[in-house]
XYZ file of N, CA and C in Angstrom:
327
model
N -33.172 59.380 -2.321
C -34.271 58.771 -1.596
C -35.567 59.037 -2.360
N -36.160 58.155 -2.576
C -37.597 57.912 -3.333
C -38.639 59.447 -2.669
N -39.327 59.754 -3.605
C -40.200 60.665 -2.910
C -41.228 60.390 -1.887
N -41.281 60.881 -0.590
C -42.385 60.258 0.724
C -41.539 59.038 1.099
N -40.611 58.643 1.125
C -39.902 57.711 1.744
C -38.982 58.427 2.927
N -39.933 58.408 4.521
C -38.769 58.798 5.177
C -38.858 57.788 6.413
N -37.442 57.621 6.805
C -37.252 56.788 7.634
C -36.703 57.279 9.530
N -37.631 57.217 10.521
C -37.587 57.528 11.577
C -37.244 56.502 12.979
N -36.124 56.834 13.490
C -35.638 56.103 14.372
C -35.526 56.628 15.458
N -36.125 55.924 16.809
C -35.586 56.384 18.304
C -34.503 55.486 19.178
N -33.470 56.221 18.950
C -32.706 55.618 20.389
C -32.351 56.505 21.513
N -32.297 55.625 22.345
C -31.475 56.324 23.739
C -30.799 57.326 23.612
N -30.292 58.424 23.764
C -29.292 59.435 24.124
C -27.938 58.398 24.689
N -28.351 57.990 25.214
C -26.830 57.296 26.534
C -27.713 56.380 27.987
N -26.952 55.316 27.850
C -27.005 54.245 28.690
C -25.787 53.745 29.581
N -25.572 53.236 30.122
C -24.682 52.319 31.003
C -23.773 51.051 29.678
N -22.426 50.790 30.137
C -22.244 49.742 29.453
C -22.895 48.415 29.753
N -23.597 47.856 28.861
C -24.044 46.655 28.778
C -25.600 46.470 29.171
N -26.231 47.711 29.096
C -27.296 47.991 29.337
C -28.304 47.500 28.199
N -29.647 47.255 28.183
C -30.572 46.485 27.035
C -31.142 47.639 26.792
N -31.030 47.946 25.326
C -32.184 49.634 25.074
C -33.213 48.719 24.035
N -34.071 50.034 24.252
C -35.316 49.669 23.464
C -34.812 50.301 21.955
N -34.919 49.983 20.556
C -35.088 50.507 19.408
C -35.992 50.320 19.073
N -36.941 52.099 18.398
C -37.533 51.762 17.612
C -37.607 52.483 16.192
N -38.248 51.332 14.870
C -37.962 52.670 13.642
C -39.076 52.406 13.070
N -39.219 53.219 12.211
C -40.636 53.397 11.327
C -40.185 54.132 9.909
N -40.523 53.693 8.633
C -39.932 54.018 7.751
C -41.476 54.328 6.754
N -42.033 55.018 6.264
C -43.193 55.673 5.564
C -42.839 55.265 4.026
N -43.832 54.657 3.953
C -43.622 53.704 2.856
C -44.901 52.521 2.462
N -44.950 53.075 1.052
C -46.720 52.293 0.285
C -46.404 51.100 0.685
N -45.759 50.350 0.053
C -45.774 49.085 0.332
C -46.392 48.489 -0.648
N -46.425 48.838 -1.483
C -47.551 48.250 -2.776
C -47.087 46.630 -3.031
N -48.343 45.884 -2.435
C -48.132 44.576 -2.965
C -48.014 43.735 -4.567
N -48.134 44.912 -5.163
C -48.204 44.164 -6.722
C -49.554 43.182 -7.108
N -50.385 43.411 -6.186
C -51.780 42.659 -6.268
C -52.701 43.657 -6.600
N -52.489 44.978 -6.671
C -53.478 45.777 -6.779
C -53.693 46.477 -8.536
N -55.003 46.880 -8.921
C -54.705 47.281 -10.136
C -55.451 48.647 -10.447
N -55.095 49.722 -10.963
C -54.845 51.093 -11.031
C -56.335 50.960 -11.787
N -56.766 52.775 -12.007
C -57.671 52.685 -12.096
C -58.424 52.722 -13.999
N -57.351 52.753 -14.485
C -57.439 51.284 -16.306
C -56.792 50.134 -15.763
N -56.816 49.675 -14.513
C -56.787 47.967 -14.831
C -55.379 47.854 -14.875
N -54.859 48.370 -14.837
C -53.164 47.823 -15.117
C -52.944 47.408 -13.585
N -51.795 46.525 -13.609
C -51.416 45.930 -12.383
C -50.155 46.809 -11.856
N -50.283 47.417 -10.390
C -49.680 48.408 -10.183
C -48.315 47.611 -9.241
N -47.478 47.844 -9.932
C -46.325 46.895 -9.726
C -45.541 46.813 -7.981
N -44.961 45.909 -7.774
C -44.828 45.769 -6.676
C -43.670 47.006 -6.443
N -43.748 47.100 -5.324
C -42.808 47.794 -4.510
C -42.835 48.217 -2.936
N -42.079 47.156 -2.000
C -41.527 46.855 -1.148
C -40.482 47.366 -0.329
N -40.259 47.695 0.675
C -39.221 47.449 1.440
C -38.782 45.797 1.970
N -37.847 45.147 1.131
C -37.931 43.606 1.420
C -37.085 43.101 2.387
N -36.331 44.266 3.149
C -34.679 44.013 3.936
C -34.580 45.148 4.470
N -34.599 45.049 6.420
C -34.249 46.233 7.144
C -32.803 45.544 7.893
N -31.983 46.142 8.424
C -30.764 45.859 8.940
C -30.116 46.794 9.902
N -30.024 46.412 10.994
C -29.282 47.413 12.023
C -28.072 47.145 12.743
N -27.230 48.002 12.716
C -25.589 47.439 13.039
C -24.807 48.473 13.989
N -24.528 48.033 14.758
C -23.894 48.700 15.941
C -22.359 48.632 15.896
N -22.119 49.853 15.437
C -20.302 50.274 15.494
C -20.122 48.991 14.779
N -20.357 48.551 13.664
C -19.894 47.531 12.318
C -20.519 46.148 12.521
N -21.059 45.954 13.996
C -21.661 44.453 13.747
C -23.479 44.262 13.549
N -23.531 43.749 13.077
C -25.004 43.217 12.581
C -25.882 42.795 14.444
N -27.684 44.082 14.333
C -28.127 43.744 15.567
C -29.432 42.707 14.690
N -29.952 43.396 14.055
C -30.785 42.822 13.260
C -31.179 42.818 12.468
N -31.513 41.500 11.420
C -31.485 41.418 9.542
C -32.727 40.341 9.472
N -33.474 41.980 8.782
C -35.185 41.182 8.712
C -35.247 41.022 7.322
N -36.226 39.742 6.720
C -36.365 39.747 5.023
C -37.616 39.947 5.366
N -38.654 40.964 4.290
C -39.726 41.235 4.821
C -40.651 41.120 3.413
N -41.851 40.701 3.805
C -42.842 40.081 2.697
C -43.962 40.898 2.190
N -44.532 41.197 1.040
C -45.411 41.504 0.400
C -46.550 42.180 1.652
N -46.885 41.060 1.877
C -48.310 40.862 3.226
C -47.756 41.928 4.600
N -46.520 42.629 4.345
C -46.167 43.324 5.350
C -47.113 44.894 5.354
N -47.318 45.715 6.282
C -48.283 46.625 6.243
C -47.553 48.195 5.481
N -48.035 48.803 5.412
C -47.812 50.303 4.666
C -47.246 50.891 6.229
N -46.078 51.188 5.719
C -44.984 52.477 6.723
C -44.348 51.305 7.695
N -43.497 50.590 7.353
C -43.638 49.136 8.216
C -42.955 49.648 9.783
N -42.740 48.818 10.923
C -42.820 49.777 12.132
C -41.805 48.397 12.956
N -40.525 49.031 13.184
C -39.986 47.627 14.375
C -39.596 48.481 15.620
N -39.570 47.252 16.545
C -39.068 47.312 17.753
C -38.394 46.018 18.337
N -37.139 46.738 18.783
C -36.297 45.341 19.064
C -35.496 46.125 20.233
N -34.534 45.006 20.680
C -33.651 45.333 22.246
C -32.646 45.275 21.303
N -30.985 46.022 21.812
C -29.908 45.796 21.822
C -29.249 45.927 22.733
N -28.314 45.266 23.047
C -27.048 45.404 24.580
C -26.098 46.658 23.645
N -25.588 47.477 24.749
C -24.783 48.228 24.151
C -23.237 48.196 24.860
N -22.614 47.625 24.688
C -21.118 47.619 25.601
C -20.261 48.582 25.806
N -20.840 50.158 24.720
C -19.698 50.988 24.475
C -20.296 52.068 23.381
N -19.897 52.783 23.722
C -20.361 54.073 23.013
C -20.211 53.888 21.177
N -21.299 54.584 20.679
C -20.718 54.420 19.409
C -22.320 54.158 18.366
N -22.253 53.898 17.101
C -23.140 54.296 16.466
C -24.034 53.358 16.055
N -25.471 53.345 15.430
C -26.337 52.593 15.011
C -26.470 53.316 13.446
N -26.724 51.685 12.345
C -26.640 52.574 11.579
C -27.991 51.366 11.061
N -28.652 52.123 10.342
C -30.527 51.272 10.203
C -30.695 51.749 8.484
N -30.522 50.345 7.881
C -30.751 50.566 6.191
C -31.980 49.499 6.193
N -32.815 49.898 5.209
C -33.945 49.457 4.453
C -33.822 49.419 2.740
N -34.154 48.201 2.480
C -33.819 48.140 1.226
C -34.836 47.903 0.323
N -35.201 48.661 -1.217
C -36.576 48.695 -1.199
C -36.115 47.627 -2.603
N -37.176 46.771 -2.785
C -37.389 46.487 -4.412
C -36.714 46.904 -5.724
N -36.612 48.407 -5.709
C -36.421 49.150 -6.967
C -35.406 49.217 -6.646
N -34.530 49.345 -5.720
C -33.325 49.039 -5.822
C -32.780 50.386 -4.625
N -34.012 51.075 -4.309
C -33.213 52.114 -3.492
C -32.615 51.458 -1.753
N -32.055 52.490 -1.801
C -31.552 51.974 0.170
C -31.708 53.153 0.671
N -32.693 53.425 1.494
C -32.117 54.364 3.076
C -31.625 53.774 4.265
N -30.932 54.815 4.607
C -30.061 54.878 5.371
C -30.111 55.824 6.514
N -30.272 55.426 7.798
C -29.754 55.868 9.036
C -29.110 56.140 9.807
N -28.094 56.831 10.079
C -27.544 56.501 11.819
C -28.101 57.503 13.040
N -27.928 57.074 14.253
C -28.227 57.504 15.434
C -27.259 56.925 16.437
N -26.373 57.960 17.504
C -25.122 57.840 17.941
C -25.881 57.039 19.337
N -25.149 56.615 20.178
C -25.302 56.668 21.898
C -23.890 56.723 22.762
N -24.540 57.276 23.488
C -23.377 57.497 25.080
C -23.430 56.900 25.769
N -22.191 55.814 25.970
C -21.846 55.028 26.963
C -21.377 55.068 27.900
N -21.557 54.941 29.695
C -21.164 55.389 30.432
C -20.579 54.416 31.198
């Protein structure tokens, strides 16, 4: 994992089957648009998180492509139904080629 790249996620502990939870994650991160230029003038190259993805016990909840113009430490919140106990797993994919990676379990009742 890149240095200062950390990625923070809240879910539920445990819900009901079929219950709607709130997710949210936040991943700390420049975001350097590649528009900016250092201080000799050189153009300080891009680097992005361009692809976040969240998947519940193997299926896909949500697959964002994310743009330049996006802000520094980028920040989501989304719903998922949960039918059944079991895991979330939340990757971000940066430019340079790195990936973090998440999981966070829940209890289904």
């Amino acid at each position: 994992m890149a240095t200062g790249v950390k990625p923070r996620v809240k879910v539920p502990k445990s819900a009901a089957a079929g219950d709607t939870i709130t997710i949210k994650t936040l991943i700390s991160h420049k975001m350097e648009s590649g528009q900016r230029k250092d201080d000799d003038g050189n153009v300080i190259p891009r680097s992005i998180i361009n692809r976040f993805t969240a998947d519940f016990n193997g299926q896909n909840v949500i697959d964002v492509t994310l743009e330049p113009a996006i802000s520094t430490n980028p920040y989501f919140q989304f719903e998922a139904v949960v039918p059944e106990s079991g895991e979330f797993t939340f990757t971000w994919y940066d430019d340079d080629g790195d990936v973090y990676e998440t999981t966070k379990k829940i209890s289904v009742s």
